[in-house]
Amino acid sequence: MGKLFKQITLFLSCLIMGLGGAMAGSLPDFTRLVEENAPAVVNISTVSHGRQSYHQFHKPENMPIPENSPFNDLFRRFFDEEGRGEMPPEESESLGSGFIISTDGYVLTNHHVVDGADEVIVRLSNRKSYEAKVVGSDEASDIALLKIDAEDLPAVRIGNSKNLKIGAWVLAIGSPFGFDATVTAGIVSAKGRSLPSENYVPYIQTDVAINPGNSGGPLFNLDGEVVGVNSQIFSRSGGFMGLSFAVPIELAMNVVEQLRRNGRVTRGYLGVLIQDVDRNLAETFGMNRPQGALVARVIKDSPAAKGGLQVGDVILAFNQQPLSNSSQLPPLVGTMPIGEDARLKVLRNGKEIDLTVRISELPSEEAQDQPEKSSAPEAARSNKLGLVFSELTADERKRLELSDDEGVLVREVHEGPAATAGVDPGDVVLMVDGKKISSLSQLQQIISEVPNGK
């Protein structure tokens, strides 16, 4: 009996050791990846000069100061001969990361790392420092391209984030809080994340530890290829909380090529306002599940208008790439070459149709017409929904590029079903239950006919 017990104990011990070895063997070994790529990761420090005028302060005119007084030096430092004061230059510094993308000295980093900097210093892993020239910088993608005067530099290999799978291991190298060549690892948590005010970047979300100073550093896959540029974190404390976001490398390299070639970035323009298709809308449109991008508005004379897109269309695919939600469309449009045709699969009145739209260049915000102030027309309340509607003024129609028989404005939102559904003041109702809205009276009639509870 004792011998049998020993044999069973020995068997269990071997089994546990075997499982432990298998688990250890399944974890990735990052050592070679780090050895090969760390030399191409750089520390970036910036200096911004400032000068603050103090013209409201003057040297006391009636205060006699002996020539040999030590206060004379003080006043000469802060005041000119006429008594006007100015503070000495103030400098602010910031730290970030970057990586070398070519052996002749091109460095990729984040826009926010170098934005507003008067001096940019790139320090290599061998401790050599170079003053960098900002070739170009793009705020919308948070990508900047630098150039240092050096040759035969170690450079990273560029991969493709499209091949990344959720749950795949990834690794970051950077300079958090100035600690050079810090290595952290984690997994891909999600892809195609859309962040507020970041319409043109489908971010890679990871749980890799990213902190201030990591910005602009590379995100590697297990093959040692750069698949992303670490850019943002979500944090309530200012530090890492398990939510990190990286710009996909193919988007970053598209920006880099434009900056290198033109010094600026152009983006494709479709000319629509879109929203997600929720469960209720999907049911209304006869769709088996929520998907695609619902066209809420078509800009007058835009590529979309010329290509035949209409309000109420649901864009299901763009250049044969299916859209699971509306946030996937802007990055696809933005990276389209200007003047090329895009193929759209659209759901209209329950039927799928194909449209071809020629993409133009995204107009600058400065080119948009500014609306004039005007008095609001008489409003009408809908107690059933908790909304206050009104007709659009001529100025509002001009600003929104709407025709005279298109849309009704939401003036106020009170407690009720509409507020719960996410309707906001300033929204324009263009369609209800598949019917185009052309007037306030029509909208009120449609709402009055909707049964309670629907």
CSV table of C-alpha atoms in Angstrom, one decimal:
chain,number,residue,atom,x,y,z
A,1,MET,CA,0.0,0.0,0.0
A,2,GLY,CA,2.8,2.4,0.9
A,3,LYS,CA,4.6,1.5,-2.3
A,4,LEU,CA,1.5,2.2,-4.3
A,5,PHE,CA,1.1,5.6,-2.6
A,6,LYS,CA,4.7,6.5,-3.4
A,7,GLN,CA,4.1,5.6,-7.1
A,8,ILE,CA,1.0,7.6,-7.3
A,9,THR,CA,2.7,10.6,-5.6
A,10,LEU,CA,5.6,10.3,-8.0
A,11,PHE,CA,3.3,10.1,-11.0
A,12,LEU,CA,1.4,13.2,-9.9
A,13,SER,CA,4.6,15.1,-9.3
A,14,CYS,CA,5.9,14.3,-12.8
A,15,LEU,CA,2.5,15.3,-14.2
A,16,ILE,CA,2.6,18.7,-12.5
A,17,MET,CA,6.2,19.3,-13.5
A,18,GLY,CA,5.3,18.4,-17.1
A,19,LEU,CA,2.4,20.8,-17.1
A,20,GLY,CA,4.5,23.5,-15.6
A,21,GLY,CA,7.2,23.0,-18.3
A,22,ALA,CA,4.6,23.1,-21.0
A,23,MET,CA,3.1,26.3,-19.7
A,24,ALA,CA,6.6,27.9,-19.4
A,25,GLY,CA,7.4,26.7,-22.9
A,26,SER,CA,4.3,28.4,-24.4
A,27,LEU,CA,5.3,31.8,-23.1
A,28,PRO,CA,7.2,33.9,-25.6
A,29,ASP,CA,10.9,34.7,-25.2
A,30,PHE,CA,11.4,38.4,-26.1
A,31,THR,CA,15.2,38.5,-25.5
A,32,ARG,CA,16.3,38.1,-29.1
A,33,LEU,CA,13.6,40.5,-30.4
A,34,VAL,CA,14.8,43.2,-27.9
A,35,GLU,CA,18.5,42.7,-28.7
A,36,GLU,CA,17.8,43.1,-32.4
A,37,ASN,CA,15.5,46.1,-32.2
A,38,ALA,CA,16.4,48.2,-29.1
A,39,PRO,CA,19.3,50.0,-31.0
A,40,ALA,CA,16.7,51.4,-33.4
A,41,VAL,CA,14.6,53.0,-30.7
A,42,VAL,CA,15.5,56.5,-29.7
A,43,ASN,CA,14.8,59.0,-26.9
A,44,ILE,CA,13.4,62.3,-28.0
A,45,SER,CA,13.7,65.5,-25.9
A,46,THR,CA,12.3,68.9,-26.9
A,47,VAL,CA,12.8,72.4,-25.7
A,48,SER,CA,10.3,75.2,-26.2
A,49,HIS,CA,11.4,78.8,-25.6
A,50,GLY,CA,9.0,81.3,-24.1
A,51,ARG,CA,9.3,85.0,-23.2
A,52,GLN,CA,6.7,86.8,-21.0
A,53,SER,CA,6.5,90.6,-21.2
A,54,TYR,CA,6.0,92.6,-18.0
A,55,HIS,CA,5.2,96.0,-19.5
A,56,GLN,CA,2.8,96.7,-16.7
A,57,PHE,CA,5.7,96.9,-14.2
A,58,HIS,CA,8.3,99.7,-14.2
A,59,LYS,CA,11.4,100.4,-12.3
A,60,PRO,CA,10.6,102.9,-9.4
A,61,GLU,CA,11.5,106.3,-10.9
A,62,ASN,CA,11.8,108.2,-7.6
A,63,MET,CA,13.8,105.6,-5.7
A,64,PRO,CA,17.4,106.6,-5.6
A,65,ILE,CA,19.7,103.7,-6.0
A,66,PRO,CA,23.4,104.2,-5.4
A,67,GLU,CA,25.6,103.3,-8.4
A,68,ASN,CA,27.5,100.7,-6.4
A,69,SER,CA,24.3,99.1,-5.1
A,70,PRO,CA,23.8,95.4,-5.8
A,71,PHE,CA,20.2,96.2,-6.8
A,72,ASN,CA,21.6,97.9,-10.0
A,73,ASP,CA,22.5,94.5,-11.5
A,74,LEU,CA,19.1,93.2,-10.7
A,75,PHE,CA,17.3,96.1,-12.4
A,76,ARG,CA,19.6,95.9,-15.4
A,77,ARG,CA,18.7,92.2,-15.8
A,78,PHE,CA,14.9,92.7,-15.7
A,79,PHE,CA,14.4,96.2,-17.0
A,80,ASP,CA,15.6,98.2,-20.0
A,81,GLU,CA,16.8,101.8,-20.0
A,82,GLU,CA,13.3,103.2,-20.2
A,83,GLY,CA,12.1,101.1,-17.2
A,84,ARG,CA,10.1,98.5,-19.2
A,85,GLY,CA,10.4,95.1,-17.7
A,86,GLU,CA,10.6,91.7,-19.4
A,87,MET,CA,11.1,88.2,-17.9
A,88,PRO,CA,14.2,86.3,-19.1
A,89,PRO,CA,13.5,83.4,-21.5
A,90,GLU,CA,11.6,80.5,-19.9
A,91,GLU,CA,12.1,77.0,-21.2
A,92,SER,CA,9.8,74.0,-21.1
A,93,GLU,CA,11.1,70.5,-21.8
A,94,SER,CA,9.3,67.3,-22.7
A,95,LEU,CA,10.3,63.7,-23.3
A,96,GLY,CA,9.1,61.1,-25.7
A,97,SER,CA,10.2,58.2,-27.8
A,98,GLY,CA,10.7,57.4,-31.5
A,99,PHE,CA,12.3,54.8,-33.8
A,100,ILE,CA,14.6,54.9,-36.8
A,101,ILE,CA,12.8,53.8,-40.0
A,102,SER,CA,15.7,54.2,-42.5
A,103,THR,CA,19.5,53.9,-42.2
A,104,ASP,CA,20.0,57.5,-43.4
A,105,GLY,CA,18.4,59.1,-40.4
A,106,TYR,CA,14.6,59.3,-40.7
A,107,VAL,CA,12.9,59.0,-37.4
A,108,LEU,CA,9.2,58.4,-36.7
A,109,THR,CA,7.4,59.7,-33.6
A,110,ASN,CA,4.2,61.3,-32.4
A,111,HIS,CA,3.0,64.7,-33.4
A,112,HIS,CA,2.3,65.7,-29.8
A,113,VAL,CA,5.9,64.8,-28.8
A,114,VAL,CA,7.3,67.6,-31.0
A,115,ASP,CA,4.4,70.0,-31.4
A,116,GLY,CA,5.5,73.5,-30.7
A,117,ALA,CA,9.1,72.6,-30.0
A,118,ASP,CA,11.9,75.0,-30.9
A,119,GLU,CA,14.6,72.3,-30.5
A,120,VAL,CA,14.3,68.6,-30.9
A,121,ILE,CA,17.1,66.3,-29.7
A,122,VAL,CA,17.3,62.7,-30.7
A,123,ARG,CA,19.5,60.5,-28.5
A,124,LEU,CA,20.5,57.1,-29.8
A,125,SER,CA,21.0,53.9,-27.8
A,126,ASN,CA,24.8,54.5,-28.0
A,127,ARG,CA,24.2,57.8,-26.2
A,128,LYS,CA,25.0,59.9,-29.2
A,129,SER,CA,22.7,62.9,-29.6
A,130,TYR,CA,21.7,64.8,-32.7
A,131,GLU,CA,19.6,67.9,-33.3
A,132,ALA,CA,16.7,66.8,-35.4
A,133,LYS,CA,14.8,68.6,-38.2
A,134,VAL,CA,11.0,68.2,-38.2
A,135,VAL,CA,10.3,67.2,-41.8
A,136,GLY,CA,6.6,67.3,-41.2
A,137,SER,CA,3.9,66.7,-38.6
A,138,ASP,CA,0.3,65.7,-38.8
A,139,GLU,CA,-2.1,66.3,-35.9
A,140,ALA,CA,-5.0,64.2,-37.2
A,141,SER,CA,-3.0,61.0,-37.1
A,142,ASP,CA,-0.6,62.1,-34.4
A,143,ILE,CA,2.4,61.2,-36.5
A,144,ALA,CA,5.6,63.3,-37.1
A,145,LEU,CA,8.7,62.6,-39.2
A,146,LEU,CA,12.1,63.8,-38.1
A,147,LYS,CA,15.5,63.8,-39.8
A,148,ILE,CA,18.9,63.6,-38.2
A,149,ASP,CA,22.3,64.0,-39.9
A,150,ALA,CA,23.7,60.5,-39.6
A,151,GLU,CA,24.3,57.4,-41.7
A,152,ASP,CA,24.5,53.6,-41.4
A,153,LEU,CA,22.0,53.7,-38.5
A,154,PRO,CA,20.1,50.6,-37.2
A,155,ALA,CA,16.5,50.6,-38.5
A,156,VAL,CA,13.4,48.7,-37.6
A,157,ARG,CA,11.5,46.4,-40.0
A,158,ILE,CA,8.0,47.6,-40.9
A,159,GLY,CA,5.2,45.0,-40.6
A,160,ASN,CA,1.4,45.2,-41.1
A,161,SER,CA,-1.1,45.5,-38.3
A,162,LYS,CA,-3.8,43.9,-40.5
A,163,ASN,CA,-2.2,40.6,-39.8
A,164,LEU,CA,-2.5,41.1,-36.0
A,165,LYS,CA,-5.0,38.9,-34.2
A,166,ILE,CA,-6.8,39.7,-31.0
A,167,GLY,CA,-4.9,38.1,-28.2
A,168,ALA,CA,-1.6,38.1,-30.0
A,169,TRP,CA,1.6,39.1,-28.0
A,170,VAL,CA,3.0,42.5,-28.7
A,171,LEU,CA,6.0,44.4,-27.2
A,172,ALA,CA,6.8,48.1,-26.7
A,173,ILE,CA,10.2,49.7,-26.3
A,174,GLY,CA,10.4,53.3,-25.2
A,175,SER,CA,11.5,55.9,-22.6
A,176,PRO,CA,8.7,56.2,-20.0
A,177,PHE,CA,9.5,59.0,-17.6
A,178,GLY,CA,13.0,59.3,-19.3
A,179,PHE,CA,14.0,55.7,-18.5
A,180,ASP,CA,15.6,54.8,-21.8
A,181,ALA,CA,15.1,51.4,-23.5
A,182,THR,CA,12.3,50.2,-21.2
A,183,VAL,CA,10.7,47.1,-22.5
A,184,THR,CA,7.0,46.1,-21.7
A,185,ALA,CA,4.8,43.4,-23.2
A,186,GLY,CA,1.2,42.5,-23.4
A,187,ILE,CA,-1.5,41.4,-25.8
A,188,VAL,CA,-3.7,42.9,-28.5
A,189,SER,CA,-7.0,43.7,-26.7
A,190,ALA,CA,-8.9,45.1,-29.7
A,191,LYS,CA,-8.5,46.5,-33.2
A,192,GLY,CA,-10.1,49.4,-35.0
A,193,ARG,CA,-10.9,51.4,-31.9
A,194,SER,CA,-12.3,54.9,-32.5
A,195,LEU,CA,-11.5,57.5,-30.0
A,196,PRO,CA,-13.2,60.9,-29.5
A,197,SER,CA,-12.1,63.5,-32.1
A,198,GLU,CA,-9.8,60.9,-33.8
A,199,ASN,CA,-11.9,60.0,-36.9
A,200,TYR,CA,-9.1,59.0,-39.1
A,201,VAL,CA,-7.2,56.5,-36.9
A,202,PRO,CA,-8.5,53.0,-36.2
A,203,TYR,CA,-6.4,52.4,-33.1
A,204,ILE,CA,-4.9,49.1,-31.9
A,205,GLN,CA,-5.8,48.7,-28.3
A,206,THR,CA,-3.4,46.7,-26.1
A,207,ASP,CA,-2.7,46.1,-22.4
A,208,VAL,CA,1.0,46.8,-22.8
A,209,ALA,CA,2.2,49.1,-20.0
A,210,ILE,CA,2.5,52.6,-21.6
A,211,ASN,CA,3.4,55.7,-19.6
A,212,PRO,CA,4.3,59.3,-20.3
A,213,GLY,CA,7.5,59.2,-22.3
A,214,ASN,CA,6.5,56.1,-24.3
A,215,SER,CA,4.7,58.2,-26.8
A,216,GLY,CA,6.1,57.8,-30.3
A,217,GLY,CA,7.8,54.5,-29.6
A,218,PRO,CA,7.3,51.3,-31.6
A,219,LEU,CA,4.9,48.4,-30.9
A,220,PHE,CA,6.4,45.1,-32.2
A,221,ASN,CA,4.9,41.8,-33.1
A,222,LEU,CA,6.7,38.5,-32.2
A,223,ASP,CA,8.4,38.6,-35.6
A,224,GLY,CA,10.2,41.7,-34.6
A,225,GLU,CA,8.3,43.9,-37.0
A,226,VAL,CA,6.8,47.3,-36.0
A,227,VAL,CA,3.0,47.1,-36.2
A,228,GLY,CA,2.0,50.3,-34.4
A,229,VAL,CA,3.2,53.6,-32.9
A,230,ASN,CA,2.3,53.9,-29.3
A,231,SER,CA,0.3,57.1,-28.9
A,232,GLN,CA,-2.3,57.3,-26.2
A,233,ILE,CA,-3.5,55.8,-22.9
A,234,PHE,CA,-6.8,55.9,-21.2
A,235,SER,CA,-6.3,56.9,-17.6
A,236,ARG,CA,-8.1,58.4,-14.7
A,237,SER,CA,-4.9,58.9,-12.7
A,238,GLY,CA,-2.4,60.0,-15.4
A,239,GLY,CA,-0.6,56.6,-15.3
A,240,PHE,CA,-1.1,53.2,-16.9
A,241,MET,CA,-4.5,51.5,-16.3
A,242,GLY,CA,-4.3,48.7,-18.8
A,243,LEU,CA,-5.7,50.6,-21.8
A,244,SER,CA,-3.1,51.6,-24.4
A,245,PHE,CA,-3.6,52.7,-28.0
A,246,ALA,CA,-1.3,52.6,-31.0
A,247,VAL,CA,-1.5,54.0,-34.5
A,248,PRO,CA,-1.5,51.2,-37.1
A,249,ILE,CA,1.9,51.2,-38.8
A,250,GLU,CA,0.5,51.1,-42.3
A,251,LEU,CA,-1.5,54.3,-41.6
A,252,ALA,CA,1.6,55.9,-40.0
A,253,MET,CA,3.8,55.0,-43.0
A,254,ASN,CA,1.2,56.5,-45.4
A,255,VAL,CA,1.5,59.7,-43.5
A,256,VAL,CA,5.3,59.5,-43.4
A,257,GLU,CA,5.5,59.1,-47.2
A,258,GLN,CA,3.3,62.2,-47.7
A,259,LEU,CA,5.3,64.2,-45.2
A,260,ARG,CA,8.6,63.2,-46.9
A,261,ARG,CA,7.2,63.9,-50.4
A,262,ASN,CA,5.0,67.0,-49.8
A,263,GLY,CA,5.6,68.2,-46.2
A,264,ARG,CA,1.9,67.9,-45.5
A,265,VAL,CA,-0.9,65.3,-45.5
A,266,THR,CA,-3.9,65.2,-47.8
A,267,ARG,CA,-6.9,63.0,-47.0
A,268,GLY,CA,-9.7,61.6,-49.1
A,269,TYR,CA,-13.2,63.2,-48.9
A,270,LEU,CA,-16.5,61.5,-49.4
A,271,GLY,CA,-18.9,64.2,-48.1
A,272,VAL,CA,-21.4,62.5,-45.8
A,273,LEU,CA,-22.3,62.5,-42.2
A,274,ILE,CA,-22.8,59.0,-40.9
A,275,GLN,CA,-24.0,57.2,-37.8
A,276,ASP,CA,-24.1,53.6,-36.5
A,277,VAL,CA,-27.0,51.3,-37.3
A,278,ASP,CA,-28.4,50.2,-34.0
A,279,ARG,CA,-30.8,47.3,-33.4
A,280,ASN,CA,-33.9,49.3,-33.9
A,281,LEU,CA,-32.7,50.8,-37.2
A,282,ALA,CA,-31.5,47.4,-38.4
A,283,GLU,CA,-35.0,46.1,-37.8
A,284,THR,CA,-36.5,49.1,-39.6
A,285,PHE,CA,-34.3,48.6,-42.6
A,286,GLY,CA,-35.0,44.8,-42.7
A,287,MET,CA,-31.4,43.9,-41.8
A,288,ASN,CA,-30.6,40.7,-40.0
A,289,ARG,CA,-28.1,42.4,-37.7
A,290,PRO,CA,-26.7,46.0,-37.0
A,291,GLN,CA,-23.9,46.8,-39.5
A,292,GLY,CA,-22.6,49.4,-41.8
A,293,ALA,CA,-22.7,53.2,-41.8
A,294,LEU,CA,-26.0,55.0,-42.1
A,295,VAL,CA,-25.9,58.1,-44.2
A,296,ALA,CA,-27.5,60.9,-42.1
A,297,ARG,CA,-26.6,63.7,-44.5
A,298,VAL,CA,-25.1,64.2,-47.9
A,299,ILE,CA,-23.0,67.4,-48.4
A,300,LYS,CA,-24.1,69.4,-51.4
A,301,ASP,CA,-21.8,69.1,-54.5
A,302,SER,CA,-19.6,66.5,-52.6
A,303,PRO,CA,-18.3,63.3,-54.2
A,304,ALA,CA,-21.0,61.4,-52.4
A,305,ALA,CA,-23.7,63.7,-53.9
A,306,LYS,CA,-22.2,63.3,-57.4
A,307,GLY,CA,-21.9,59.6,-56.9
A,308,GLY,CA,-25.6,59.1,-56.1
A,309,LEU,CA,-25.5,58.5,-52.3
A,310,GLN,CA,-28.7,59.5,-50.6
A,311,VAL,CA,-29.8,60.2,-47.0
A,312,GLY,CA,-31.0,56.9,-45.5
A,313,ASP,CA,-28.6,54.7,-47.5
A,314,VAL,CA,-26.6,52.2,-45.4
A,315,ILE,CA,-23.0,51.8,-46.6
A,316,LEU,CA,-22.3,48.1,-46.1
A,317,ALA,CA,-18.8,47.9,-47.7
A,318,PHE,CA,-16.2,50.3,-49.0
A,319,ASN,CA,-13.8,48.9,-51.7
A,320,GLN,CA,-15.0,45.4,-50.8
A,321,GLN,CA,-14.2,45.8,-47.1
A,322,PRO,CA,-17.3,45.2,-45.0
A,323,LEU,CA,-18.2,47.8,-42.4
A,324,SER,CA,-19.3,46.4,-39.1
A,325,ASN,CA,-19.8,50.0,-37.7
A,326,SER,CA,-19.7,53.6,-39.0
A,327,SER,CA,-16.3,54.4,-37.3
A,328,GLN,CA,-14.5,52.1,-39.8
A,329,LEU,CA,-15.4,54.3,-42.8
A,330,PRO,CA,-13.5,57.6,-42.2
A,331,PRO,CA,-10.0,55.9,-42.0
A,332,LEU,CA,-10.8,54.0,-45.3
A,333,VAL,CA,-11.9,57.2,-47.0
A,334,GLY,CA,-9.0,59.2,-45.6
A,335,THR,CA,-6.3,57.0,-46.9
A,336,MET,CA,-7.8,56.8,-50.4
A,337,PRO,CA,-5.7,58.5,-53.1
A,338,ILE,CA,-7.2,61.7,-54.4
A,339,GLY,CA,-9.0,61.3,-57.7
A,340,GLU,CA,-9.4,57.5,-57.5
A,341,ASP,CA,-12.8,55.8,-57.6
A,342,ALA,CA,-14.2,54.0,-54.6
A,343,ARG,CA,-16.7,51.2,-54.9
A,344,LEU,CA,-19.5,51.2,-52.4
A,345,LYS,CA,-22.0,48.5,-51.6
A,346,VAL,CA,-25.2,50.3,-50.3
A,347,LEU,CA,-28.5,49.1,-48.8
A,348,ARG,CA,-31.3,51.3,-50.2
A,349,ASN,CA,-35.0,50.5,-49.7
A,350,GLY,CA,-34.3,47.0,-48.7
A,351,LYS,CA,-32.1,46.3,-51.8
A,352,GLU,CA,-28.3,46.2,-52.2
A,353,ILE,CA,-26.9,48.4,-54.9
A,354,ASP,CA,-23.4,49.2,-56.1
A,355,LEU,CA,-22.2,52.8,-56.4
A,356,THR,CA,-18.9,54.3,-57.7
A,357,VAL,CA,-17.7,57.5,-56.1
A,358,ARG,CA,-14.6,59.5,-57.1
A,359,ILE,CA,-12.8,60.6,-54.0
A,360,SER,CA,-11.7,64.3,-53.7
A,361,GLU,CA,-9.4,66.0,-51.2
A,362,LEU,CA,-10.7,66.8,-47.7
A,363,PRO,CA,-11.3,70.5,-47.5
A,364,SER,CA,-9.7,72.5,-44.7
A,365,GLU,CA,-11.8,73.6,-41.8
A,366,GLU,CA,-10.8,77.2,-42.6
A,367,ALA,CA,-12.6,76.9,-45.9
A,368,GLN,CA,-15.9,76.2,-44.2
A,369,ASP,CA,-18.5,79.1,-44.3
A,370,GLN,CA,-19.1,80.5,-40.8
A,371,PRO,CA,-22.9,80.8,-40.0
A,372,GLU,CA,-24.4,84.2,-39.3
A,373,LYS,CA,-26.4,84.7,-36.1
A,374,SER,CA,-30.2,84.6,-36.6
A,375,SER,CA,-33.3,84.3,-34.5
A,376,ALA,CA,-34.8,80.9,-34.1
A,377,PRO,CA,-38.3,80.3,-35.5
A,378,GLU,CA,-41.2,79.3,-33.4
A,379,ALA,CA,-40.6,75.9,-31.8
A,380,ALA,CA,-43.0,72.9,-31.3
A,381,ARG,CA,-42.8,70.5,-28.4
A,382,SER,CA,-43.3,66.7,-28.7
A,383,ASN,CA,-44.3,65.5,-25.2
A,384,LYS,CA,-44.2,61.9,-26.4
A,385,LEU,CA,-40.5,62.0,-27.1
A,386,GLY,CA,-39.4,64.8,-24.8
A,387,LEU,CA,-38.1,66.9,-27.8
A,388,VAL,CA,-38.7,70.5,-28.9
A,389,PHE,CA,-38.5,70.8,-32.7
A,390,SER,CA,-38.3,73.8,-35.0
A,391,GLU,CA,-37.9,74.6,-38.7
A,392,LEU,CA,-34.3,75.4,-39.8
A,393,THR,CA,-33.5,79.0,-40.5
A,394,ALA,CA,-31.9,80.0,-43.8
A,395,ASP,CA,-28.6,80.5,-42.1
A,396,GLU,CA,-28.7,77.1,-40.5
A,397,ARG,CA,-29.6,75.4,-43.8
A,398,LYS,CA,-26.7,77.2,-45.5
A,399,ARG,CA,-24.3,76.1,-42.8
A,400,LEU,CA,-25.5,72.5,-42.8
A,401,GLU,CA,-25.8,72.5,-46.6
A,402,LEU,CA,-29.4,71.4,-46.5
A,403,SER,CA,-32.1,72.1,-49.1
A,404,ASP,CA,-35.3,74.0,-48.2
A,405,ASP,CA,-37.3,70.8,-48.0
A,406,GLU,CA,-34.9,68.8,-45.9
A,407,GLY,CA,-34.8,68.3,-42.2
A,408,VAL,CA,-36.2,69.6,-38.9
A,409,LEU,CA,-34.0,70.9,-36.1
A,410,VAL,CA,-34.0,69.5,-32.5
A,411,ARG,CA,-33.9,72.6,-30.3
A,412,GLU,CA,-34.3,71.1,-26.9
A,413,VAL,CA,-34.1,67.6,-25.4
A,414,HIS,CA,-36.0,66.8,-22.2
A,415,GLU,CA,-36.3,63.7,-20.2
A,416,GLY,CA,-37.9,61.0,-22.3
A,417,PRO,CA,-37.3,58.2,-24.9
A,418,ALA,CA,-35.3,60.5,-27.2
A,419,ALA,CA,-32.8,61.5,-24.5
A,420,THR,CA,-32.4,57.8,-23.5
A,421,ALA,CA,-31.7,57.0,-27.2
A,422,GLY,CA,-28.9,59.7,-27.3
A,423,VAL,CA,-30.6,62.5,-29.2
A,424,ASP,CA,-28.9,65.9,-28.6
A,425,PRO,CA,-29.9,69.5,-29.1
A,426,GLY,CA,-28.7,70.6,-32.5
A,427,ASP,CA,-29.4,67.3,-34.2
A,428,VAL,CA,-31.3,67.4,-37.4
A,429,VAL,CA,-34.1,64.9,-38.1
A,430,LEU,CA,-33.8,63.9,-41.7
A,431,MET,CA,-35.7,60.6,-41.7
A,432,VAL,CA,-38.2,58.7,-39.5
A,433,ASP,CA,-39.1,55.1,-40.2
A,434,GLY,CA,-37.6,55.3,-43.7
A,435,LYS,CA,-39.6,58.5,-44.5
A,436,LYS,CA,-37.7,61.6,-45.5
A,437,ILE,CA,-38.6,64.6,-43.3
A,438,SER,CA,-39.3,67.8,-45.2
A,439,SER,CA,-41.3,69.9,-42.7
A,440,LEU,CA,-42.1,70.3,-39.0
A,441,SER,CA,-45.8,69.5,-39.6
A,442,GLN,CA,-44.9,66.3,-41.4
A,443,LEU,CA,-42.7,65.2,-38.5
A,444,GLN,CA,-45.3,65.9,-35.9
A,445,GLN,CA,-47.9,63.9,-37.9
A,446,ILE,CA,-45.6,60.9,-38.1
A,447,ILE,CA,-44.8,61.0,-34.4
A,448,SER,CA,-48.4,61.3,-33.5
A,449,GLU,CA,-49.2,58.1,-35.4
A,450,VAL,CA,-46.5,56.1,-33.6
A,451,PRO,CA,-48.2,53.8,-31.0
A,452,ASN,CA,-47.2,54.4,-27.4
A,453,GLY,CA,-44.4,52.1,-26.3
A,454,LYS,CA,-42.9,51.5,-29.7
